[in-house]
Short mmCIF file of C-alpha atoms (C1' of nucleotides) in Angstrom, two decimals:
data_model
loop_
_atom_site.label_atom_id
_atom_site.label_comp_id
_atom_site.label_asym_id
_atom_site.label_seq_id
_atom_site.Cartn_x
_atom_site.Cartn_y
_atom_site.Cartn_z
CA MET A 28 0.09 -0.06 -0.14
CA PRO A 29 1.36 3.31 -1.01
CA ALA A 30 1.89 6.11 1.83
CA PRO A 31 -0.69 9.00 1.59
CA SER A 32 1.26 12.07 1.06
CA ARG A 33 1.02 15.97 2.15
CA LEU A 34 0.25 18.33 -0.29
CA PRO A 35 1.58 21.69 -1.09
CA GLU A 36 -0.74 24.51 -0.61
CA HIS A 37 -1.05 25.32 -4.19
CA LYS A 38 -2.42 21.94 -4.92
CA LEU A 39 -5.35 22.62 -2.92
CA THR A 40 -7.54 24.54 -5.27
CA GLY A 41 -6.95 21.86 -7.80
CA LEU A 42 -8.31 19.31 -5.24
CA THR A 43 -11.40 21.36 -4.60
CA GLY A 44 -12.39 21.32 -8.15
CA SER A 45 -12.25 17.63 -8.36
CA LEU A 46 -14.10 17.42 -5.00
CA ARG A 47 -16.97 19.50 -6.37
CA CYS A 48 -17.53 17.08 -9.39
CA CYS A 49 -18.12 14.38 -6.76
CA GLN A 50 -21.92 13.67 -6.29
CA ILE A 51 -21.68 13.42 -2.36
CA PHE A 52 -20.03 16.85 -2.17
CA SER A 53 -22.16 18.78 -4.60
CA SER A 54 -24.16 20.50 -1.77
CA LEU A 55 -21.51 21.84 -0.24
CA SER A 56 -19.89 25.35 -0.33
CA GLY A 57 -16.29 26.35 -1.46
CA GLU A 58 -15.35 27.08 1.76
CA ASP A 59 -16.44 23.58 3.02
CA LEU A 60 -14.73 21.99 -0.10
CA GLN A 61 -11.42 24.00 0.78
CA LEU A 62 -11.69 22.33 4.56
CA ILE A 63 -12.06 18.71 3.03
CA ALA A 64 -9.35 19.41 0.46
CA SER A 65 -7.07 20.33 3.41
CA PHE A 66 -7.27 17.03 5.13
CA ALA A 67 -7.79 14.66 2.30
CA SER A 68 -4.92 12.29 1.37
CA PRO A 69 -4.25 11.65 -2.41
CA ILE A 70 -3.30 7.97 -2.96
CA THR A 71 -1.71 6.90 -6.20
CA LEU A 72 -2.26 3.16 -7.34
CA ALA A 73 -0.82 1.34 -10.10
CA LYS A 74 -2.51 -1.34 -11.57
CA GLY A 75 -3.42 -4.27 -9.35
CA ASP A 76 -2.12 -2.35 -6.42
CA TYR A 77 -4.70 -2.89 -3.46
CA LEU A 78 -5.99 -0.23 -1.62
CA PHE A 79 -7.18 -2.38 1.70
CA HIS A 80 -8.06 -5.71 2.42
CA GLU A 81 -11.06 -7.43 4.03
CA GLY A 82 -10.84 -6.85 7.58
CA GLU A 83 -8.40 -4.17 7.89
CA PRO A 84 -9.44 -1.37 10.53
CA SER A 85 -11.16 1.37 8.44
CA ARG A 86 -8.82 4.61 8.15
CA GLY A 87 -12.00 6.67 6.27
CA PHE A 88 -13.81 6.70 2.95
CA TYR A 89 -12.73 7.01 -0.42
CA VAL A 90 -13.50 8.96 -3.50
CA VAL A 91 -12.08 8.07 -7.03
CA GLN A 92 -10.24 10.72 -8.50
CA SER A 93 -9.18 9.00 -11.78
CA GLY A 94 -8.96 5.35 -12.70
CA ALA A 95 -11.18 2.67 -11.50
CA VAL A 96 -11.49 0.57 -8.45
CA ASN A 97 -12.56 -2.85 -8.09
CA ILE A 98 -14.26 -4.21 -4.62
CA HIS A 99 -14.60 -7.66 -4.29
CA ARG A 100 -14.47 -10.64 -2.08
CA VAL A 101 -12.22 -13.55 -1.95
CA SER A 102 -13.47 -16.94 -0.91
CA ALA A 103 -11.71 -19.34 1.14
CA VAL A 104 -10.46 -21.22 -2.06
CA GLY A 105 -9.42 -18.11 -3.50
CA LYS A 106 -12.25 -17.49 -6.10
CA GLU A 107 -13.11 -13.76 -6.53
CA GLN A 108 -16.51 -12.34 -6.74
CA VAL A 109 -16.50 -8.96 -8.09
CA ILE A 110 -19.03 -6.63 -6.02
CA HIS A 111 -18.58 -3.25 -8.00
CA VAL A 112 -16.25 -1.35 -9.77
CA PHE A 113 -16.25 2.42 -8.96
CA ARG A 114 -15.04 4.83 -11.36
CA THR A 115 -14.05 9.03 -11.45
CA GLY A 116 -16.24 10.66 -9.05
CA GLU A 117 -17.87 8.08 -7.28
CA SER A 118 -17.24 7.34 -3.46
CA PHE A 119 -16.89 4.11 -1.46
CA ALA A 120 -16.64 2.41 1.83
CA GLU A 121 -18.67 5.53 3.58
CA GLY A 122 -19.73 2.59 6.17
CA ALA A 123 -16.37 2.98 7.40
CA LEU A 124 -17.32 6.10 9.29
CA ALA A 125 -19.85 4.86 11.34
CA SER A 126 -18.89 1.26 12.34
CA SER A 127 -15.93 0.26 14.18
CA THR A 128 -15.66 -3.07 12.44
CA GLY A 129 -13.11 -3.32 9.38
CA TYR A 130 -13.56 -3.14 5.90
CA PRO A 131 -15.77 -5.96 4.46
CA ALA A 132 -14.22 -6.34 1.23
CA ASP A 133 -11.13 -6.05 -0.43
CA ALA A 134 -10.25 -3.09 -2.95
CA ARG A 135 -7.72 -3.04 -5.96
CA ALA A 136 -7.27 -0.72 -8.63
CA VAL A 137 -8.00 -2.26 -12.09
CA GLU A 138 -6.06 0.34 -13.86
CA PRO A 139 -3.61 3.27 -12.92
CA SER A 140 -5.77 5.21 -10.37
CA THR A 141 -5.79 7.86 -7.99
CA VAL A 142 -8.02 8.01 -5.05
CA LEU A 143 -8.71 10.53 -1.94
CA LEU A 144 -8.77 9.24 1.47
CA LEU A 145 -11.16 11.21 3.60
CA PRO A 146 -10.05 10.26 7.16
CA LYS A 147 -12.90 9.51 9.51
CA GLY A 148 -12.19 12.15 12.20
CA PRO A 149 -12.23 15.23 10.40
CA VAL A 150 -15.34 13.90 8.30
CA LEU A 151 -16.99 13.10 11.41
CA ASP A 152 -16.68 16.80 12.64
CA LEU A 153 -17.95 18.26 9.37
CA ILE A 154 -20.98 16.34 9.55
CA GLY A 155 -21.82 17.66 12.85
CA ARG A 156 -22.12 20.88 11.12
CA ARG A 157 -23.40 20.15 8.13
CA PRO A 158 -26.24 17.39 8.24
CA ASP A 159 -26.80 17.65 4.80
CA LEU A 160 -23.68 15.74 3.85
CA ALA A 161 -24.78 12.94 6.17
CA LEU A 162 -28.04 12.79 3.88
CA ARG A 163 -25.54 12.49 0.81
CA MET A 164 -23.73 9.70 2.57
CA LEU A 165 -27.09 8.18 3.08
CA ALA A 166 -28.23 8.24 -0.35
CA SER A 167 -24.88 7.08 -1.63
CA MET A 168 -25.05 4.15 0.72
CA SER A 169 -28.55 3.52 -0.36
CA ALA A 170 -27.15 3.29 -3.87
CA HIS A 171 -24.66 0.71 -3.18
CA LEU A 172 -27.44 -1.05 -1.27
CA ARG A 173 -29.09 -1.05 -4.90
CA VAL A 174 -26.21 -2.15 -6.50
CA LEU A 175 -25.70 -5.20 -4.12
CA VAL A 176 -29.81 -5.98 -4.32
CA GLY A 177 -29.19 -5.99 -8.25
CA MET A 178 -26.37 -8.29 -8.00
CA LEU A 179 -28.37 -10.77 -5.80
CA ASP A 180 -31.01 -10.90 -8.51
CA ASP A 181 -28.54 -11.30 -11.03
CA LEU A 182 -26.94 -14.60 -8.90
CA THR A 183 -30.23 -16.05 -7.85
CA LEU A 184 -32.87 -15.45 -10.43
CA LYS A 185 -30.91 -15.56 -13.99
CA ASP A 186 -28.77 -18.06 -15.52
CA VAL A 187 -25.56 -17.28 -17.34
CA GLU A 188 -27.08 -16.75 -20.69
CA THR A 189 -29.44 -14.10 -19.39
CA ARG A 190 -26.79 -12.71 -17.34
CA LEU A 191 -24.43 -12.21 -20.38
CA LEU A 192 -27.48 -11.05 -22.61
CA ASN A 193 -27.94 -8.40 -19.98
CA TRP A 194 -24.32 -7.39 -20.05
CA LEU A 195 -24.19 -7.23 -23.97
CA VAL A 196 -27.37 -5.02 -24.03
CA LYS A 197 -26.17 -2.85 -21.37
CA HIS A 198 -22.79 -2.14 -23.11
CA GLY A 199 -24.06 -2.36 -26.42
CA ARG A 200 -26.34 0.64 -26.02
CA ALA A 201 -23.17 2.99 -26.19
CA ALA A 202 -21.23 1.06 -28.65
CA PRO A 203 -20.53 2.45 -32.15
CA GLY A 204 -22.00 0.12 -34.74
CA GLY A 205 -22.57 -2.33 -32.04
CA VAL A 206 -18.91 -3.55 -31.53
CA ILE A 207 -18.33 -3.94 -28.04
CA LYS A 208 -14.59 -3.79 -27.08
CA LEU A 209 -13.93 -6.28 -24.30
CA PRO A 210 -12.05 -4.45 -21.27
CA GLY A 211 -9.64 -7.30 -20.22
CA THR A 212 -9.60 -11.01 -21.24
CA LYS A 213 -12.26 -13.42 -21.36
CA ARG A 214 -11.57 -14.99 -18.01
CA VAL A 215 -12.14 -11.35 -16.68
CA LEU A 216 -15.30 -10.92 -18.23
CA ALA A 217 -16.37 -14.59 -17.11
CA ALA A 218 -15.57 -13.61 -13.50
CA GLU A 219 -17.51 -10.63 -13.69
CA LEU A 220 -20.45 -12.49 -14.59
CA GLY A 221 -19.99 -14.87 -12.13
CA THR A 222 -18.91 -17.81 -14.18
CA SER A 223 -16.10 -19.74 -15.58
CA SER A 224 -14.38 -18.98 -18.86
CA GLU A 225 -15.61 -22.30 -20.35
CA THR A 226 -19.04 -21.77 -19.76
CA LEU A 227 -18.68 -18.08 -21.23
CA SER A 228 -17.10 -19.40 -24.13
CA ARG A 229 -19.97 -22.01 -24.96
CA THR A 230 -22.63 -19.30 -24.24
CA LEU A 231 -20.77 -17.02 -26.74
CA ALA A 232 -20.83 -19.61 -29.15
CA ARG A 233 -24.33 -20.48 -28.73
CA LEU A 234 -25.37 -16.83 -29.64
CA ARG A 235 -22.94 -16.79 -32.59
CA ASN A 236 -24.52 -19.92 -34.08
CA GLU A 237 -27.95 -18.34 -33.62
CA GLN A 238 -26.51 -15.31 -35.71
CA LEU A 239 -27.20 -12.93 -32.90
CA ILE A 240 -23.45 -11.68 -32.30
CA LEU A 241 -19.86 -12.13 -33.91
CA VAL A 242 -17.07 -12.82 -31.59
CA ALA A 243 -13.79 -11.73 -32.49
CA SER A 244 -10.69 -11.89 -30.49
CA LYS A 245 -10.99 -9.00 -28.08
CA ALA A 246 -14.30 -7.94 -29.23
CA VAL A 247 -17.93 -8.82 -29.68
CA THR A 248 -20.30 -7.17 -32.23
CA VAL A 249 -24.04 -7.29 -31.79
CA ARG A 250 -25.56 -8.31 -35.19
CA ASN A 251 -29.13 -7.23 -34.28
CA SER A 252 -29.56 -5.48 -30.83
CA GLY A 253 -33.36 -5.75 -31.22
CA LEU A 254 -33.21 -9.65 -31.34
CA LEU A 255 -31.10 -9.55 -28.44
CA ALA A 256 -32.82 -7.43 -26.48
CA ALA A 257 -35.93 -9.91 -27.61
CA ARG A 258 -34.14 -12.77 -26.41
CA LEU A 259 -33.40 -10.99 -23.12
CA ARG A 260 -36.75 -10.33 -22.41
CA LYS A 261 -37.82 -13.98 -23.49
CA ASN A 262 -35.42 -15.50 -20.71
CA LEU A 263 -36.65 -13.21 -18.24
CA GLY A 264 -40.31 -13.99 -18.85
CA GLU A 265 -40.13 -17.71 -19.00
CA ALA A 266 -36.84 -19.08 -17.31
CA MET B 13 -52.07 -2.27 3.34
CA PRO B 14 -53.49 -1.23 6.94
CA ALA B 15 -53.79 2.44 7.75
CA PRO B 16 -51.23 4.18 10.18
CA SER B 17 -53.17 5.20 13.01
CA ARG B 18 -53.21 8.28 15.09
CA LEU B 19 -52.19 7.65 19.12
CA PRO B 20 -53.95 8.73 22.27
CA GLU B 21 -51.37 10.73 24.31
CA HIS B 22 -51.09 8.33 27.24
CA LYS B 23 -49.57 5.65 24.81
CA LEU B 24 -46.76 7.83 23.86
CA THR B 25 -44.85 7.26 27.05
CA GLY B 26 -44.98 3.67 26.35
CA LEU B 27 -43.70 4.05 22.69
CA THR B 28 -40.68 6.02 23.79
CA GLY B 29 -39.83 3.10 25.90
CA SER B 30 -40.05 0.76 22.96
CA LEU B 31 -37.91 3.21 20.79
CA ARG B 32 -35.52 3.19 23.29
CA CYS B 33 -34.68 -0.28 22.92
CA CYS B 34 -33.93 0.37 19.37
CA GLN B 35 -30.22 0.45 18.41
CA ILE B 36 -30.49 3.26 16.38
CA PHE B 37 -32.05 5.61 18.78
CA SER B 38 -30.33 4.49 21.88
CA SER B 39 -27.93 7.63 21.80
CA LEU B 40 -30.81 9.97 21.68
CA SER B 41 -32.28 12.03 24.88
CA GLY B 42 -35.79 11.11 26.33
CA GLU B 43 -36.87 14.28 24.93
CA ASP B 44 -35.88 13.55 21.25
CA LEU B 45 -37.50 10.24 21.82
CA GLN B 46 -40.87 11.82 22.98
CA LEU B 47 -40.54 13.90 19.76
CA ILE B 48 -39.98 11.01 17.58
CA ALA B 49 -42.97 9.13 19.26
CA SER B 50 -45.00 12.12 18.40
CA PHE B 51 -44.80 11.61 14.65
CA ALA B 52 -44.35 7.80 14.67
CA SER B 53 -46.91 5.76 13.07
CA PRO B 54 -47.68 2.36 14.48
CA ILE B 55 -48.85 -0.38 11.82
CA THR B 56 -50.05 -3.50 12.84
CA LEU B 57 -49.52 -6.22 10.08
CA ALA B 58 -51.24 -9.43 10.05
CA LYS B 59 -49.02 -12.82 9.08
CA GLY B 60 -48.68 -12.42 5.46
CA ASP B 61 -49.67 -8.65 5.07
CA TYR B 62 -47.46 -6.45 2.66
CA LEU B 63 -45.73 -3.48 4.22
CA PHE B 64 -44.45 -2.16 0.83
CA HIS B 65 -43.70 -3.14 -2.44
CA GLU B 66 -40.67 -2.88 -4.59
CA GLY B 67 -40.85 0.36 -6.73
CA GLU B 68 -43.27 1.92 -4.39
CA PRO B 69 -42.42 5.85 -3.36
CA SER B 70 -40.85 5.74 -0.08
CA ARG B 71 -42.75 7.49 2.98
CA GLY B 72 -39.94 6.96 5.32
CA PHE B 73 -38.28 4.11 7.37
CA TYR B 74 -39.32 1.51 9.80
CA VAL B 75 -38.71 0.12 13.20
CA VAL B 76 -39.76 -3.07 14.23
CA GLN B 77 -41.48 -3.08 17.50
CA SER B 78 -42.56 -6.91 17.71
CA GLY B 79 -42.77 -9.62 15.22
CA ALA B 80 -40.81 -10.06 12.12
CA VAL B 81 -40.65 -8.71 8.70
CA ASN B 82 -39.16 -10.17 5.52
CA ILE B 83 -37.53 -8.14 2.97
CA HIS B 84 -37.30 -10.07 -0.26
CA ARG B 85 -37.36 -9.59 -4.00
CA VAL B 86 -39.35 -11.21 -6.53
CA SER B 87 -38.14 -12.26 -10.13
CA ALA B 88 -40.04 -11.98 -13.12
CA VAL B 89 -41.27 -15.60 -12.76
CA GLY B 90 -42.27 -15.09 -9.14
CA LYS B 91 -39.47 -16.68 -7.46
CA GLU B 92 -38.54 -14.86 -4.06
CA GLN B 93 -35.31 -14.38 -2.66
CA VAL B 94 -35.13 -13.60 0.82
CA ILE B 95 -32.78 -10.71 1.49
CA HIS B 96 -33.15 -10.48 5.19
CA VAL B 97 -35.54 -11.17 8.16
CA PHE B 98 -35.74 -7.91 10.64
CA ARG B 99 -36.54 -8.50 14.05
CA THR B 100 -37.77 -6.62 17.25
CA GLY B 101 -35.83 -3.46 17.82
CA GLU B 102 -34.31 -3.53 14.24
CA SER B 103 -34.66 -0.63 11.38
CA PHE B 104 -34.76 -1.14 7.96
CA ALA B 105 -35.35 1.29 4.78
CA GLU B 106 -33.17 3.60 6.08
CA GLY B 107 -32.14 4.50 2.49
CA ALA B 108 -35.62 5.78 1.83
CA LEU B 109 -34.70 9.02 3.62
CA ALA B 110 -32.44 10.09 1.30
CA SER B 111 -32.93 8.99 -1.87
CA SER B 112 -36.06 9.95 -3.84
CA THR B 113 -36.23 6.29 -5.67
CA GLY B 114 -38.63 4.08 -4.45
CA TYR B 115 -37.95 1.03 -2.41
CA PRO B 116 -35.81 -1.55 -4.13
CA ALA B 117 -37.76 -5.02 -2.65
CA ASP B 118 -40.67 -6.25 -1.00
CA ALA B 119 -41.43 -6.24 2.74
CA ARG B 120 -43.81 -8.54 4.13
CA ALA B 121 -44.88 -9.96 7.93
CA VAL B 122 -43.56 -13.23 8.32
CA GLU B 123 -45.56 -13.20 11.69
CA PRO B 124 -48.20 -10.93 12.95
CA SER B 125 -46.11 -7.70 13.67
CA THR B 126 -46.22 -4.07 14.77
CA VAL B 127 -43.75 -1.77 12.68
CA LEU B 128 -43.40 2.07 13.38
CA LEU B 129 -43.32 4.25 10.41
CA LEU B 130 -41.08 6.93 10.92
CA PRO B 131 -41.71 9.58 8.04
CA LYS B 132 -39.36 11.30 5.99
CA GLY B 133 -39.78 14.99 6.87
CA PRO B 134 -39.97 15.05 10.45
CA VAL B 135 -36.86 12.62 10.80
CA LEU B 136 -34.79 14.34 8.56
CA ASP B 137 -35.60 17.58 10.43
CA LEU B 138 -34.29 15.66 13.91
CA ILE B 139 -31.05 14.65 11.79
CA GLY B 140 -30.34 18.25 11.18
CA ARG B 141 -30.35 18.75 14.99
CA ARG B 142 -28.84 15.90 15.96
CA PRO B 143 -26.02 14.79 13.62
CA ASP B 144 -25.13 11.83 15.72
CA LEU B 145 -28.67 10.13 14.60
CA ALA B 146 -27.32 10.28 11.17
CA LEU B 147 -24.24 8.58 12.35
CA ARG B 148 -26.54 5.63 13.79
CA MET B 149 -28.23 5.40 10.35
CA LEU B 150 -24.90 5.39 8.62
CA ALA B 151 -23.87 2.83 10.82
CA SER B 152 -27.23 0.74 10.50
CA MET B 153 -27.03 0.88 6.78
CA SER B 154 -23.23 0.01 6.76
CA ALA B 155 -24.66 -3.21 8.70
CA HIS B 156 -27.25 -4.23 6.10
CA LEU B 157 -24.74 -3.74 3.45
CA ARG B 158 -22.52 -6.23 5.33
CA VAL B 159 -25.53 -8.71 5.48
CA LEU B 160 -26.07 -8.21 1.70
CA VAL B 161 -22.26 -8.65 1.38
CA GLY B 162 -22.70 -12.14 3.57
CA MET B 163 -25.48 -13.29 1.07
CA LEU B 164 -23.41 -12.49 -1.66
CA ASP B 165 -20.81 -14.90 -0.24
CA ASP B 166 -23.31 -17.51 0.63
CA LEU B 167 -24.63 -17.60 -2.83
CA THR B 168 -21.63 -17.82 -4.68
CA LEU B 169 -19.05 -19.45 -2.66
CA LYS B 170 -20.94 -22.17 -0.65
CA ASP B 171 -23.38 -25.09 -1.38
CA VAL B 172 -26.69 -25.63 0.78
CA GLU B 173 -24.94 -27.96 3.32
CA THR B 174 -22.40 -25.23 4.05
CA ARG B 175 -25.05 -22.21 4.13
CA LEU B 176 -27.16 -24.74 6.76
CA LEU B 177 -24.02 -25.53 8.97
CA ASN B 178 -23.26 -21.85 8.90
CA TRP B 179 -26.65 -21.26 9.98
CA LEU B 180 -26.78 -23.66 12.75
CA VAL B 181 -23.38 -22.59 14.31
CA LYS B 182 -24.60 -18.84 14.36
CA HIS B 183 -27.82 -19.80 15.87
CA GLY B 184 -26.47 -22.63 18.06
CA ARG B 185 -24.15 -20.23 19.82
CA ALA B 186 -26.83 -18.63 21.94
CA ALA B 187 -28.91 -21.53 21.99
CA PRO B 188 -29.39 -23.22 25.74
CA GLY B 189 -28.18 -26.84 25.34
CA GLY B 190 -27.88 -26.64 21.65
CA VAL B 191 -31.32 -26.74 20.91
CA ILE B 192 -32.47 -24.26 18.28
CA LYS B 193 -36.21 -23.40 18.28
CA LEU B 194 -37.06 -22.89 14.53
CA PRO B 195 -38.71 -19.34 13.93
CA GLY B 196 -41.16 -20.68 11.44
CA THR B 197 -41.69 -23.33 9.20
CA LYS B 198 -39.15 -25.34 7.50
CA ARG B 199 -40.23 -23.79 4.21
CA VAL B 200 -39.30 -20.42 5.32
CA LEU B 201 -36.09 -21.34 6.67
CA ALA B 202 -35.24 -23.19 3.42
CA ALA B 203 -36.23 -19.73 1.61
CA GLU B 204 -33.86 -17.88 3.92
CA LEU B 205 -31.10 -20.23 3.02
CA GLY B 206 -31.90 -19.69 -0.65
CA THR B 207 -33.01 -23.26 -1.40
CA SER B 208 -36.10 -25.40 -1.76
CA SER B 209 -37.78 -27.00 1.33
CA GLU B 210 -36.99 -30.53 -0.37
CA THR B 211 -33.33 -30.11 -0.34
CA LEU B 212 -33.55 -28.69 3.02
CA SER B 213 -34.78 -31.76 4.19
CA ARG B 214 -32.47 -33.88 2.68
CA THR B 215 -29.64 -31.91 4.10
CA LEU B 216 -30.84 -32.05 7.44
CA ALA B 217 -31.48 -35.93 7.01
CA ARG B 218 -27.74 -36.31 5.92
CA LEU B 219 -26.65 -34.41 9.17
CA ARG B 220 -28.93 -36.29 11.10
CA ASN B 221 -27.79 -39.63 9.75
CA GLU B 222 -24.04 -38.61 10.85
CA GLN B 223 -25.00 -37.92 14.36
CA LEU B 224 -24.38 -34.33 14.46
CA ILE B 225 -27.82 -33.17 15.04
CA LEU B 226 -31.18 -34.29 16.36
CA VAL B 227 -34.40 -33.10 14.26
CA ALA B 228 -37.67 -32.37 15.85
CA SER B 229 -40.76 -31.03 14.52
CA LYS B 230 -39.88 -27.58 15.36
CA ALA B 231 -36.35 -27.59 16.77
CA VAL B 232 -33.05 -28.45 15.75
CA THR B 233 -30.57 -29.72 18.31
CA VAL B 234 -26.95 -29.50 17.89
CA ARG B 235 -25.39 -32.65 19.53
CA ASN B 236 -21.71 -31.67 18.93
CA SER B 237 -20.83 -28.12 18.37
CA GLY B 238 -17.34 -28.79 17.74
CA LEU B 239 -17.70 -31.61 15.12
CA LEU B 240 -20.47 -29.35 13.64
CA ALA B 241 -18.01 -26.28 13.37
CA ALA B 242 -14.98 -28.58 12.09
CA ARG B 243 -17.36 -29.81 9.12
CA LEU B 244 -18.02 -26.20 8.58
CA ARG B 245 -14.59 -25.44 8.17
CA LYS B 246 -13.79 -28.71 6.13
CA ASN B 247 -16.44 -27.39 3.65
CA LEU B 248 -14.92 -23.95 3.37
CA GLY B 249 -11.31 -25.31 2.92
CA GLU B 250 -12.01 -27.50 0.39
CA ALA B 251 -15.10 -26.68 -1.91
"C1'" DT C 4 13.49 -20.09 -37.15
"C1'" DT C 5 11.63 -23.16 -32.79
"C1'" DC C 6 9.82 -23.22 -28.37
"C1'" DC C 7 7.08 -22.26 -24.65
"C1'" DG C 8 3.44 -20.22 -21.96
"C1'" DG C 9 -1.11 -17.71 -22.30
"C1'" DC C 10 -5.65 -17.94 -23.92
"C1'" DC C 11 -9.27 -20.05 -26.04
"C1'" DA C 12 -12.73 -23.60 -27.58
"C1'" DT C 13 -14.82 -27.89 -27.10
"C1'" DG C 14 -15.81 -32.56 -25.94
"C1'" DA C 15 -16.58 -35.88 -21.56
"C1'" DC C 16 -18.03 -36.20 -17.55
"C1'" DC C 17 -20.00 -35.63 -12.88
"C1'" DT C 18 -22.86 -33.22 -9.21
"C1'" DG C 19 -25.58 -30.23 -6.92
"C1'" DC C 20 -30.11 -28.92 -6.63
"C1'" DG C 21 -34.65 -27.77 -8.44
"C1'" DT C 22 -38.67 -30.00 -9.54
"C1'" DC C 23 -42.39 -33.68 -9.95
"C1'" DA C 24 -44.76 -36.73 -7.89
"C1'" DA C 25 -45.97 -40.44 -4.08
"C1'" DG C 26 -46.73 -41.34 0.72
"C1'" DG C 27 -46.67 -39.97 5.81
"C1'" DT C 28 -47.85 -37.34 9.93
"C1'" DC C 29 -50.19 -34.06 12.53
"C1'" DG C 30 -53.80 -30.57 13.99
"C1'" DG C 31 -58.10 -28.22 13.17
"C1'" DA C 32 -63.19 -28.36 12.06
"C1'" DG C 33 -67.08 -30.50 11.52
"C1'" DC D 5 -64.61 -39.69 15.67
"C1'" DT D 6 -63.54 -38.57 10.63
"C1'" DC D 7 -62.05 -35.63 7.17
"C1'" DC D 8 -59.25 -32.42 4.82
"C1'" DG D 9 -55.60 -29.50 4.11
"C1'" DA D 10 -50.47 -28.06 5.54
"C1'" DC D 11 -46.33 -29.53 6.05
"C1'" DC D 12 -42.60 -32.71 5.85
"C1'" DT D 13 -39.90 -36.51 4.20
"C1'" DT D 14 -38.00 -39.41 0.28
"C1'" DG D 15 -37.45 -41.09 -4.24
"C1'" DA D 16 -36.63 -40.35 -9.43
"C1'" DC D 17 -35.47 -37.40 -12.88
"C1'" DG D 18 -33.30 -33.67 -15.60
"C1'" DC D 19 -30.45 -29.96 -16.22
"C1'" DA D 20 -27.32 -26.12 -15.85
"C1'" DG D 21 -23.09 -25.35 -15.18
"C1'" DG D 22 -18.49 -26.31 -12.84
"C1'" DT D 23 -13.88 -29.18 -13.57
"C1'" DC D 24 -10.84 -31.92 -16.33
"C1'" DA D 25 -8.43 -32.85 -20.20
"C1'" DT D 26 -7.04 -32.19 -25.12
"C1'" DG D 27 -5.68 -29.61 -28.92
"C1'" DG D 28 -5.45 -25.26 -31.82
"C1'" DC D 29 -3.58 -20.56 -32.15
"C1'" DC D 30 -0.91 -16.66 -31.06
"C1'" DG D 31 2.87 -13.92 -29.41
"C1'" DG D 32 7.35 -13.10 -27.14
"C1'" DA D 33 12.24 -14.99 -26.06
"C1'" DA D 34 16.03 -16.97 -27.32
#
DNA sequence: TTCCGGCCATGACCTGCGTCAAGGTCGGAG
DNA sequence: CTCCGACCTTGACGCAGGTCATGGCCGGAA
């Protein structure tokens, strides 16, 4: 874990700028942002660096300044279950502020990233004076709860094909020409979908045989997004 | 949904008493408790009554006064996934306070219950004056997050036997003589473990054949908690 | 060039568990 | 008492998907 560093005075103004972009701080005055910036510790992470591990005592919560941080659990046998990937402007580990138990999961950078550590003590002080900040945090945690509930749905109520279809539809929406670039290796995608690379292979092959998609080495092309969505709806409707 | 009722003056003192027992309000003064009691709406639920459904606009959050409330999701095909069962003194749906989206799941009484509805507006006012209440809420939501993360673990990393062992060990810890009284019917327990009643039956039978437990009609007796815990560890270790 | 170590695809196999169906038991209503 | 409906148990069966093993392909190092 890289050590947090102290900041020269002139960097603080830049910091307040990136704080202002965070949903969670958007209701605060410039003055309060200055205050937060003054005790925020920037942390630089290389790809693969761990920010914290499950069970570590919590030091505060975090805001992603750039890059992406993967929150996941590791089982006794070493299998990883991805919980969520947080990107620029998002905050996580707010629960650390109020409960004295350690972090409930692991956090690792999936690409070179910078995050801000907002230490417990000063933030609690500020909350005392600015209750609307507490509300923002409640809202943020509530959103995290929803994400987890969504994951539960995925894992319990859908089969792999449906999860994959869902993924394709979601990522295909904003893809030029229906070409979806894969973020990493297929094994990684399989993990994100909560399955094995073999099963993912088979499922992709099935959809390919049915002319719904084209599979290249590091990209998937959606041939007919309408049909794909229809197939997804069918799976959700019957199953 | 039964309508909330207004209270005669003399019931308020009793109410403050039960509020005081809730973790979430334990830091408040008697005066504040009086205030909360004055705007809390008691709701009586028969077994099976729904408190709210997924997607309904949120009116506030809830505290269980007696009984038990089951939070669950329903899939497109009508399958239910239990998220958590809240019992006396526990609070839920705190996220409703801060976010304007509707409830993310369904809530139904699993036995005759009374809950208190704490409406949004007055609670937000109070939070403005008592920031420590906000912290309690953050802590409570953080605990809910942990529960969900635990469920994720269960669903992704363990088979039914392991989940049952885990449940038995957890509930057997505080059980006199290793006798665990079942909260409801076995079908309910099965749902809580995310499986079917048949599979639960079979799994209980297996553990019974191996002399680890005794199964009576509405109770399970742990014969040797050490062996049980060992079996759990073995399952976690290999899988 | 050759070799070697990933990734990927595909077939073979097995297993956990959900579902259906057929009793068995118990408790409450009549 | 009898009857009926819940609940539980157990067996039979099917299937999704995880694991293992094989073989092809590609990219980097020597």
